[in-house]
Amino acid sequence: MALLEAAQSVLDREGLAAVTVRAVAREADVAPMGVYNRFGSKEGLLLALAVRALEDLWRAVSVDRSLDAEERFRRGCLAYRQFALAHPQRYALVFGGGGPLAQTGSEASVYGHAVFEVLIELVEGLLGRESLKRFASSAEAAQMVWTAIHGAVHLELGGIGQVSGSHDIYERLIDLLIRGLR
């Protein structure tokens, strides 16, 4: 656990490129062999970091089930953005191209699917039986939602939005998604 904490500290402070076996060993005050013994390789270390980030994201988007469907959806989408803004390096590790999430069958992809299942549940809460008929599946509708919110977050993190007021724009995007799903 101390090695994973050390790796996460390096990631959060210095970014993905700085996460090396030596840097993590130095942060944890252990020999580099200790990192290899625990994770096998740098790739194993990054996989463990990605799994941890996805677990945290899952907890963030798993909102209170006692709320009405629209409020649950809204809070889940807002939590997704909040996670990304609070932990941009973890978000980049998970959703960056070629990362652990892209490796089909990896432990990270299993946790990534669990996060997506929460989104499916949030979307299903909004969709009545009639609305669901407009989509091939609730997973398809959830993929559309994820594409929109991920795109908005990605633009914001990259500082490449074309207008100011990212939070207000994101809130209005959620309103648009709710109307579109219903």
PDB file of N, CA and C in Angstrom, residues 63-109:
ATOM      1  N   VAL A  63     -23.901   7.637  -7.064  1.00  0.00           N
ATOM      2  CA  VAL A  63     -24.621   8.601  -6.225  1.00  0.00           C
ATOM      3  C   VAL A  63     -25.777   7.937  -5.482  1.00  0.00           C
ATOM      4  N   ASP A  64     -26.268   8.642  -4.511  1.00  0.00           N
ATOM      5  CA  ASP A  64     -27.334   8.188  -3.622  1.00  0.00           C
ATOM      6  C   ASP A  64     -28.553   7.700  -4.415  1.00  0.00           C
ATOM      7  N   ARG A  65     -28.923   6.464  -4.212  1.00  0.00           N
ATOM      8  CA  ARG A  65     -30.052   5.856  -4.936  1.00  0.00           C
ATOM      9  C   ARG A  65     -31.412   6.365  -4.479  1.00  0.00           C
ATOM     10  N   SER A  66     -31.446   7.078  -3.357  1.00  0.00           N
ATOM     11  CA  SER A  66     -32.740   7.578  -2.882  1.00  0.00           C
ATOM     12  C   SER A  66     -33.172   8.847  -3.615  1.00  0.00           C
ATOM     13  N   LEU A  67     -32.286   9.429  -4.388  1.00  0.00           N
ATOM     14  CA  LEU A  67     -32.620  10.638  -5.150  1.00  0.00           C
ATOM     15  C   LEU A  67     -33.468  10.276  -6.363  1.00  0.00           C
ATOM     16  N   ASP A  68     -34.219  11.249  -6.868  1.00  0.00           N
ATOM     17  CA  ASP A  68     -34.981  10.964  -8.084  1.00  0.00           C
ATOM     18  C   ASP A  68     -34.008  10.808  -9.255  1.00  0.00           C
ATOM     19  N   ALA A  69     -34.479  10.174 -10.308  1.00  0.00           N
ATOM     20  CA  ALA A  69     -33.629   9.784 -11.434  1.00  0.00           C
ATOM     21  C   ALA A  69     -32.880  10.954 -12.052  1.00  0.00           C
ATOM     22  N   GLU A  70     -33.564  12.073 -12.230  1.00  0.00           N
ATOM     23  CA  GLU A  70     -32.906  13.223 -12.857  1.00  0.00           C
ATOM     24  C   GLU A  70     -31.792  13.770 -11.967  1.00  0.00           C
ATOM     25  N   GLU A  71     -32.033  13.862 -10.679  1.00  0.00           N
ATOM     26  CA  GLU A  71     -31.015  14.376  -9.759  1.00  0.00           C
ATOM     27  C   GLU A  71     -29.834  13.405  -9.657  1.00  0.00           C
ATOM     28  N   ARG A  72     -30.112  12.111  -9.664  1.00  0.00           N
ATOM     29  CA  ARG A  72     -29.029  11.119  -9.648  1.00  0.00           C
ATOM     30  C   ARG A  72     -28.163  11.266 -10.890  1.00  0.00           C
ATOM     31  N   PHE A  73     -28.803  11.381 -12.048  1.00  0.00           N
ATOM     32  CA  PHE A  73     -28.064  11.539 -13.300  1.00  0.00           C
ATOM     33  C   PHE A  73     -27.201  12.793 -13.246  1.00  0.00           C
ATOM     34  N   ARG A  74     -27.795  13.895 -12.825  1.00  0.00           N
ATOM     35  CA  ARG A  74     -27.086  15.168 -12.747  1.00  0.00           C
ATOM     36  C   ARG A  74     -25.878  15.050 -11.811  1.00  0.00           C
ATOM     37  N   ARG A  75     -26.099  14.500 -10.641  1.00  0.00           N
ATOM     38  CA  ARG A  75     -25.002  14.384  -9.665  1.00  0.00           C
ATOM     39  C   ARG A  75     -23.917  13.429 -10.146  1.00  0.00           C
ATOM     40  N   GLY A  76     -24.301  12.362 -10.805  1.00  0.00           N
ATOM     41  CA  GLY A  76     -23.310  11.439 -11.349  1.00  0.00           C
ATOM     42  C   GLY A  76     -22.428  12.110 -12.400  1.00  0.00           C
ATOM     43  N   CYS A  77     -23.058  12.874 -13.291  1.00  0.00           N
ATOM     44  CA  CYS A  77     -22.306  13.597 -14.323  1.00  0.00           C
ATOM     45  C   CYS A  77     -21.407  14.665 -13.709  1.00  0.00           C
ATOM     46  N   LEU A  78     -21.927  15.366 -12.724  1.00  0.00           N
ATOM     47  CA  LEU A  78     -21.112  16.384 -12.041  1.00  0.00           C
ATOM     48  C   LEU A  78     -19.940  15.746 -11.294  1.00  0.00           C
ATOM     49  N   ALA A  79     -20.170  14.590 -10.701  1.00  0.00           N
ATOM     50  CA  ALA A  79     -19.106  13.889  -9.977  1.00  0.00           C
ATOM     51  C   ALA A  79     -18.002  13.439 -10.932  1.00  0.00           C
ATOM     52  N   TYR A  80     -18.380  13.052 -12.137  1.00  0.00           N
ATOM     53  CA  TYR A  80     -17.397  12.654 -13.151  1.00  0.00           C
ATOM     54  C   TYR A  80     -16.467  13.831 -13.452  1.00  0.00           C
ATOM     55  N   ARG A  81     -17.048  14.982 -13.677  1.00  0.00           N
ATOM     56  CA  ARG A  81     -16.256  16.185 -13.955  1.00  0.00           C
ATOM     57  C   ARG A  81     -15.403  16.555 -12.757  1.00  0.00           C
ATOM     58  N   GLN A  82     -15.984  16.522 -11.570  1.00  0.00           N
ATOM     59  CA  GLN A  82     -15.255  16.891 -10.362  1.00  0.00           C
ATOM     60  C   GLN A  82     -14.047  15.981 -10.155  1.00  0.00           C
ATOM     61  N   PHE A  83     -14.227  14.687 -10.383  1.00  0.00           N
ATOM     62  CA  PHE A  83     -13.106  13.752 -10.257  1.00  0.00           C
ATOM     63  C   PHE A  83     -11.985  14.145 -11.214  1.00  0.00           C
ATOM     64  N   ALA A  84     -12.336  14.386 -12.460  1.00  0.00           N
ATOM     65  CA  ALA A  84     -11.328  14.729 -13.470  1.00  0.00           C
ATOM     66  C   ALA A  84     -10.593  16.011 -13.120  1.00  0.00           C
ATOM     67  N   LEU A  85     -11.325  17.017 -12.661  1.00  0.00           N
ATOM     68  CA  LEU A  85     -10.690  18.297 -12.323  1.00  0.00           C
ATOM     69  C   LEU A  85      -9.838  18.187 -11.062  1.00  0.00           C
ATOM     70  N   ALA A  86     -10.273  17.382 -10.107  1.00  0.00           N
ATOM     71  CA  ALA A  86      -9.526  17.220  -8.861  1.00  0.00           C
ATOM     72  C   ALA A  86      -8.301  16.327  -9.042  1.00  0.00           C
ATOM     73  N   HIS A  87      -8.350  15.418 -10.015  1.00  0.00           N
ATOM     74  CA  HIS A  87      -7.269  14.445 -10.210  1.00  0.00           C
ATOM     75  C   HIS A  87      -6.909  14.328 -11.695  1.00  0.00           C
ATOM     76  N   PRO A  88      -6.448  15.409 -12.299  1.00  0.00           N
ATOM     77  CA  PRO A  88      -6.219  15.365 -13.748  1.00  0.00           C
ATOM     78  C   PRO A  88      -5.181  14.333 -14.193  1.00  0.00           C
ATOM     79  N   GLN A  89      -4.178  14.081 -13.376  1.00  0.00           N
ATOM     80  CA  GLN A  89      -3.168  13.102 -13.772  1.00  0.00           C
ATOM     81  C   GLN A  89      -3.725  11.679 -13.718  1.00  0.00           C
ATOM     82  N   ARG A  90      -4.544  11.400 -12.728  1.00  0.00           N
ATOM     83  CA  ARG A  90      -5.168  10.076 -12.629  1.00  0.00           C
ATOM     84  C   ARG A  90      -6.137   9.881 -13.793  1.00  0.00           C
ATOM     85  N   TYR A  91      -6.879  10.933 -14.097  1.00  0.00           N
ATOM     86  CA  TYR A  91      -7.830  10.890 -15.208  1.00  0.00           C
ATOM     87  C   TYR A  91      -7.088  10.631 -16.524  1.00  0.00           C
ATOM     88  N   ALA A  92      -5.959  11.309 -16.698  1.00  0.00           N
ATOM     89  CA  ALA A  92      -5.165  11.123 -17.914  1.00  0.00           C
ATOM     90  C   ALA A  92      -4.594   9.706 -17.984  1.00  0.00           C
ATOM     91  N   LEU A  93      -4.158   9.170 -16.859  1.00  0.00           N
ATOM     92  CA  LEU A  93      -3.654   7.796 -16.828  1.00  0.00           C
ATOM     93  C   LEU A  93      -4.730   6.827 -17.291  1.00  0.00           C
ATOM     94  N   VAL A  94      -5.924   6.986 -16.767  1.00  0.00           N
ATOM     95  CA  VAL A  94      -7.012   6.060 -17.078  1.00  0.00           C
ATOM     96  C   VAL A  94      -7.515   6.227 -18.505  1.00  0.00           C
ATOM     97  N   PHE A  95      -7.719   7.460 -18.934  1.00  0.00           N
ATOM     98  CA  PHE A  95      -8.378   7.697 -20.207  1.00  0.00           C
ATOM     99  C   PHE A  95      -7.447   8.125 -21.333  1.00  0.00           C
ATOM    100  N   GLY A  96      -6.153   8.188 -21.054  1.00  0.00           N
ATOM    101  CA  GLY A  96      -5.190   8.519 -22.105  1.00  0.00           C
ATOM    102  C   GLY A  96      -5.096   7.378 -23.106  1.00  0.00           C
ATOM    103  N   GLY A  97      -4.808   7.694 -24.319  1.00  0.00           N
ATOM    104  CA  GLY A  97      -4.710   6.675 -25.352  1.00  0.00           C
ATOM    105  C   GLY A  97      -3.680   5.608 -25.022  1.00  0.00           C
ATOM    106  N   GLY A  98      -4.047   4.355 -25.261  1.00  0.00           N
ATOM    107  CA  GLY A  98      -3.128   3.251 -25.052  1.00  0.00           C
ATOM    108  C   GLY A  98      -2.877   2.896 -23.602  1.00  0.00           C
ATOM    109  N   GLY A  99      -3.617   3.507 -22.694  1.00  0.00           N
ATOM    110  CA  GLY A  99      -3.439   3.246 -21.274  1.00  0.00           C
ATOM    111  C   GLY A  99      -3.998   1.897 -20.866  1.00  0.00           C
ATOM    112  N   PRO A 100      -3.912   1.596 -19.575  1.00  0.00           N
ATOM    113  CA  PRO A 100      -4.369   0.299 -19.073  1.00  0.00           C
ATOM    114  C   PRO A 100      -5.837  -0.004 -19.361  1.00  0.00           C
ATOM    115  N   LEU A 101      -6.666   1.017 -19.456  1.00  0.00           N
ATOM    116  CA  LEU A 101      -8.092   0.802 -19.705  1.00  0.00           C
ATOM    117  C   LEU A 101      -8.333   0.240 -21.113  1.00  0.00           C
ATOM    118  N   ALA A 102      -7.445   0.577 -22.035  1.00  0.00           N
ATOM    119  CA  ALA A 102      -7.601   0.132 -23.421  1.00  0.00           C
ATOM    120  C   ALA A 102      -7.214  -1.332 -23.606  1.00  0.00           C
ATOM    121  N   GLN A 103      -6.586  -1.924 -22.612  1.00  0.00           N
ATOM    122  CA  GLN A 103      -6.151  -3.318 -22.713  1.00  0.00           C
ATOM    123  C   GLN A 103      -7.315  -4.238 -22.344  1.00  0.00           C
ATOM    124  N   THR A 104      -7.997  -4.732 -23.350  1.00  0.00           N
ATOM    125  CA  THR A 104      -9.164  -5.590 -23.143  1.00  0.00           C
ATOM    126  C   THR A 104      -8.805  -6.763 -22.245  1.00  0.00           C
ATOM    127  N   GLY A 105      -9.656  -6.984 -21.248  1.00  0.00           N
ATOM    128  CA  GLY A 105      -9.445  -8.090 -20.338  1.00  0.00           C
ATOM    129  C   GLY A 105      -8.543  -7.781 -19.164  1.00  0.00           C
ATOM    130  N   SER A 106      -7.937  -6.596 -19.157  1.00  0.00           N
ATOM    131  CA  SER A 106      -7.067  -6.242 -18.037  1.00  0.00           C
ATOM    132  C   SER A 106      -7.928  -5.927 -16.817  1.00  0.00           C
ATOM    133  N   GLU A 107      -7.289  -5.958 -15.663  1.00  0.00           N
ATOM    134  CA  GLU A 107      -8.004  -5.628 -14.436  1.00  0.00           C
ATOM    135  C   GLU A 107      -8.594  -4.218 -14.527  1.00  0.00           C
ATOM    136  N   ALA A 108      -7.857  -3.312 -15.158  1.00  0.00           N
ATOM    137  CA  ALA A 108      -8.353  -1.937 -15.306  1.00  0.00           C
ATOM    138  C   ALA A 108      -9.616  -1.911 -16.172  1.00  0.00           C
ATOM    139  N   SER A 109      -9.653  -2.722 -17.223  1.00  0.00           N
ATOM    140  CA  SER A 109     -10.842  -2.703 -18.083  1.00  0.00           C
ATOM    141  C   SER A 109     -12.066  -3.225 -17.329  1.00  0.00           C
TER     142      SER A 109
END
